[in-house]
mmCIF file of C-alpha atoms in Angstrom:
data_model
loop_
_atom_site.group_PDB
_atom_site.id
_atom_site.type_symbol
_atom_site.label_atom_id
_atom_site.label_comp_id
_atom_site.label_asym_id
_atom_site.label_seq_id
_atom_site.Cartn_x
_atom_site.Cartn_y
_atom_site.Cartn_z
ATOM 1 C CA MET A 1 -2.079 -33.002 8.235
ATOM 2 C CA VAL A 2 -2.982 -30.699 11.114
ATOM 3 C CA SER A 3 -1.232 -33.099 13.411
ATOM 4 C CA ASN A 4 2.054 -32.640 11.462
ATOM 5 C CA LYS A 5 2.160 -28.900 12.166
ATOM 6 C CA LYS A 6 5.625 -29.114 13.827
ATOM 7 C CA GLU A 7 7.085 -30.992 10.855
ATOM 8 C CA LEU A 8 5.537 -28.458 8.517
ATOM 9 C CA TYR A 9 6.941 -25.564 10.536
ATOM 10 C CA LEU A 10 10.446 -27.099 10.497
ATOM 11 C CA ASN A 11 10.217 -27.804 6.770
ATOM 12 C CA CYS A 12 9.304 -24.095 6.172
ATOM 13 C CA LEU A 13 12.161 -22.992 8.401
ATOM 14 C CA ASP A 14 14.585 -25.261 6.418
ATOM 15 C CA ALA A 15 13.302 -23.777 3.182
ATOM 16 C CA VAL A 16 13.899 -20.199 4.376
ATOM 17 C CA ASN A 17 17.289 -21.031 5.796
ATOM 18 C CA GLU A 18 18.233 -22.564 2.416
ATOM 19 C CA GLN A 19 17.154 -19.378 0.677
ATOM 20 C CA ILE A 20 19.193 -17.260 3.049
ATOM 21 C CA GLU A 21 22.256 -19.409 2.546
ATOM 22 C CA ARG A 22 21.879 -19.393 -1.244
ATOM 23 C CA TYR A 23 21.444 -15.647 -1.493
ATOM 24 C CA GLN A 24 24.367 -15.044 0.868
ATOM 25 C CA LYS A 25 26.643 -17.363 -1.195
ATOM 26 C CA GLU A 26 25.611 -15.688 -4.400
ATOM 27 C CA MET A 27 26.408 -12.239 -2.939
ATOM 28 C CA ASP A 28 29.803 -13.487 -1.735
ATOM 29 C CA LEU A 29 30.628 -14.810 -5.171
ATOM 30 C CA ILE A 30 29.567 -11.544 -6.846
ATOM 31 C CA LYS A 31 31.634 -9.571 -4.313
ATOM 32 C CA GLU A 32 34.730 -11.761 -5.012
ATOM 33 C CA SER A 33 34.179 -11.366 -8.765
ATOM 34 C CA MET A 34 33.921 -7.573 -8.436
ATOM 35 C CA GLU A 35 37.072 -7.372 -6.351
ATOM 36 C CA ALA A 36 39.018 -9.658 -8.710
ATOM 37 C CA ASN A 37 38.077 -7.491 -11.754
ATOM 38 C CA ASP A 38 39.320 -4.141 -10.474
ATOM 39 C CA VAL A 39 40.869 -3.145 -13.847
ATOM 40 C CA LYS A 40 39.487 -0.006 -15.364
ATOM 41 C CA THR A 41 38.250 -0.629 -18.929
ATOM 42 C CA ASP A 42 34.916 0.125 -20.534
ATOM 43 C CA TYR A 43 34.071 -3.606 -20.736
ATOM 44 C CA ASP A 44 34.830 -4.097 -17.093
ATOM 45 C CA GLU A 45 32.707 -1.066 -16.088
ATOM 46 C CA ASP A 46 29.707 -2.583 -17.987
ATOM 47 C CA ASN A 47 30.413 -5.914 -16.330
ATOM 48 C CA LYS A 48 30.685 -4.259 -12.860
ATOM 49 C CA GLY A 49 27.373 -2.559 -13.429
ATOM 50 C CA GLU A 50 25.747 -5.928 -14.153
ATOM 51 C CA LEU A 51 27.449 -7.512 -11.168
ATOM 52 C CA LEU A 52 26.329 -4.658 -8.964
ATOM 53 C CA SER A 53 22.740 -5.020 -10.189
ATOM 54 C CA ASP A 54 22.878 -8.832 -9.495
ATOM 55 C CA PHE A 55 24.382 -8.080 -6.046
ATOM 56 C CA GLU A 56 21.539 -5.690 -5.227
ATOM 57 C CA LYS A 57 18.893 -8.209 -6.385
ATOM 58 C CA ASN A 58 20.365 -10.881 -4.144
ATOM 59 C CA ALA A 59 20.607 -8.445 -1.278
ATOM 60 C CA SER A 60 16.933 -7.686 -1.630
ATOM 61 C CA ARG A 61 16.036 -11.346 -1.756
ATOM 62 C CA LEU A 62 18.242 -12.031 1.259
ATOM 63 C CA SER A 63 16.483 -9.287 3.179
ATOM 64 C CA ASP A 64 13.055 -10.779 2.231
ATOM 65 C CA ALA A 65 14.151 -14.297 3.301
ATOM 66 C CA ARG A 66 15.367 -12.929 6.695
ATOM 67 C CA GLU A 67 12.043 -11.192 7.151
ATOM 68 C CA MET A 68 10.301 -14.507 6.443
ATOM 69 C CA LYS A 69 12.463 -16.218 9.025
ATOM 70 C CA GLU A 70 11.528 -13.498 11.513
ATOM 71 C CA SER A 71 7.826 -14.025 10.748
ATOM 72 C CA LEU A 72 8.153 -17.797 11.189
ATOM 73 C CA SER A 73 9.753 -17.246 14.546
ATOM 74 C CA ARG A 74 6.503 -15.753 15.740
ATOM 75 C CA ILE A 75 4.609 -18.987 15.111
ATOM 76 C CA ASP A 76 4.191 -21.512 17.879
ATOM 77 C CA PRO A 77 4.123 -24.928 16.180
ATOM 78 C CA ASP A 78 2.506 -26.430 19.202
ATOM 79 C CA HIS A 79 -0.423 -24.010 19.252
ATOM 80 C CA TYR A 80 -3.680 -25.012 17.593
ATOM 81 C CA SER A 81 -6.566 -22.642 17.055
ATOM 82 C CA GLU A 82 -10.123 -23.208 15.832
ATOM 83 C CA LYS A 83 -10.291 -19.940 13.799
ATOM 84 C CA ILE A 84 -7.995 -19.485 10.797
ATOM 85 C CA SER A 85 -5.295 -16.941 11.465
ATOM 86 C CA PHE A 86 -1.528 -16.495 11.108
ATOM 87 C CA GLY A 87 0.092 -19.792 12.093
ATOM 88 C CA SER A 88 -2.881 -21.976 11.233
ATOM 89 C CA VAL A 89 -2.784 -25.131 9.215
ATOM 90 C CA VAL A 90 -5.888 -25.365 7.044
ATOM 91 C CA GLU A 91 -7.233 -28.437 5.240
ATOM 92 C CA THR A 92 -9.700 -27.638 2.555
ATOM 93 C CA SER A 93 -11.693 -29.836 0.161
ATOM 94 C CA GLY A 94 -8.800 -29.408 -2.360
ATOM 95 C CA ASN A 95 -5.554 -28.464 -0.615
ATOM 96 C CA TYR A 96 -3.651 -27.943 2.607
ATOM 97 C CA TYR A 97 -2.397 -24.483 3.568
ATOM 98 C CA PHE A 98 0.034 -23.222 6.220
ATOM 99 C CA ILE A 99 -0.701 -19.581 7.004
ATOM 100 C CA SER A 100 2.822 -18.387 7.503
ATOM 101 C CA VAL A 101 5.196 -16.957 4.825
ATOM 102 C CA PRO A 102 4.959 -17.137 1.058
ATOM 103 C CA ILE A 103 7.228 -20.041 0.315
ATOM 104 C CA GLY A 104 4.825 -21.978 -1.933
ATOM 105 C CA GLU A 105 4.620 -25.813 -2.024
ATOM 106 C CA ILE A 106 6.207 -27.696 0.799
ATOM 107 C CA SER A 107 6.653 -31.469 0.549
ATOM 108 C CA MET A 108 5.984 -33.489 3.652
ATOM 109 C CA GLU A 109 7.595 -36.722 4.779
ATOM 110 C CA ASP A 110 4.341 -38.686 4.053
ATOM 111 C CA GLY A 111 4.445 -37.499 0.399
ATOM 112 C CA SER A 112 1.687 -34.906 0.723
ATOM 113 C CA SER A 113 2.090 -31.246 -0.116
ATOM 114 C CA VAL A 114 1.141 -28.132 1.777
ATOM 115 C CA TYR A 115 1.091 -24.594 0.396
ATOM 116 C CA ALA A 116 2.816 -22.115 2.705
ATOM 117 C CA ILE A 117 1.116 -18.797 2.079
ATOM 118 C CA SER A 118 1.146 -15.411 3.740
ATOM 119 C CA THR A 119 -1.678 -13.361 5.248
ATOM 120 C CA GLU A 120 -1.382 -11.232 2.068
ATOM 121 C CA ALA A 121 -2.469 -14.081 -0.202
ATOM 122 C CA PRO A 122 -5.921 -13.571 -1.849
ATOM 123 C CA ILE A 123 -7.129 -17.027 -0.714
ATOM 124 C CA TYR A 124 -6.178 -16.235 2.926
ATOM 125 C CA GLN A 125 -8.289 -13.073 2.681
ATOM 126 C CA GLU A 126 -11.276 -15.318 1.963
ATOM 127 C CA MET A 127 -10.621 -17.904 4.667
ATOM 128 C CA GLU A 128 -9.478 -15.623 7.484
ATOM 129 C CA GLY A 129 -11.405 -16.139 10.722
ATOM 130 C CA LYS A 130 -13.365 -19.087 9.405
ATOM 131 C CA GLU A 131 -13.599 -22.482 11.179
ATOM 132 C CA GLU A 132 -13.789 -26.188 10.347
ATOM 133 C CA GLY A 133 -17.013 -26.786 8.398
ATOM 134 C CA ASP A 134 -17.249 -23.257 6.982
ATOM 135 C CA THR A 135 -17.068 -22.581 3.253
ATOM 136 C CA PHE A 136 -15.768 -19.662 1.217
ATOM 137 C CA LYS A 137 -15.660 -18.751 -2.456
ATOM 138 C CA PHE A 138 -12.356 -18.554 -4.334
ATOM 139 C CA ASN A 139 -11.934 -18.271 -8.097
ATOM 140 C CA ASP A 140 -15.679 -18.794 -8.476
ATOM 141 C CA GLU A 141 -15.456 -22.150 -6.616
ATOM 142 C CA GLU A 142 -17.000 -23.059 -3.338
ATOM 143 C CA VAL A 143 -14.272 -24.356 -0.989
ATOM 144 C CA LYS A 144 -15.054 -26.246 2.196
ATOM 145 C CA ILE A 145 -12.718 -26.147 5.226
ATOM 146 C CA THR A 146 -12.404 -29.647 6.568
ATOM 147 C CA ALA A 147 -9.874 -29.013 9.374
ATOM 148 C CA VAL A 148 -8.067 -26.172 11.147
ATOM 149 C CA GLY A 149 -5.203 -26.440 13.541
#
């Protein structure tokens, strides 16, 4: 899995770009709807308030997705390190992790899954700075690091 770091990086970038596109489209649709319903009635005002709330939620999510894209841009997919840090791919006795942005499960071409997590994730706090062969405790379980890249 560590050897597929570039594919993993590109899959994460695709996932973030899809989020950005989805939130932008949703905001555009809400904006169109608000502009189309410019009649002043009590019902429309309630509806506009709901639309405005939805617009703000999507704007916040869009901002978060753009920040994730910015964070991803700081990762060199061709760089491999021995110690776990931002940008590392980590294989443990149970899962694979990409220390990057909090996207969650990413499916790889070979059918495997990798969890894209941020440096804020509790499990990262336990594995930070460790190397292949080290162990750490998470959720009362001993986890062995089998590869780092």
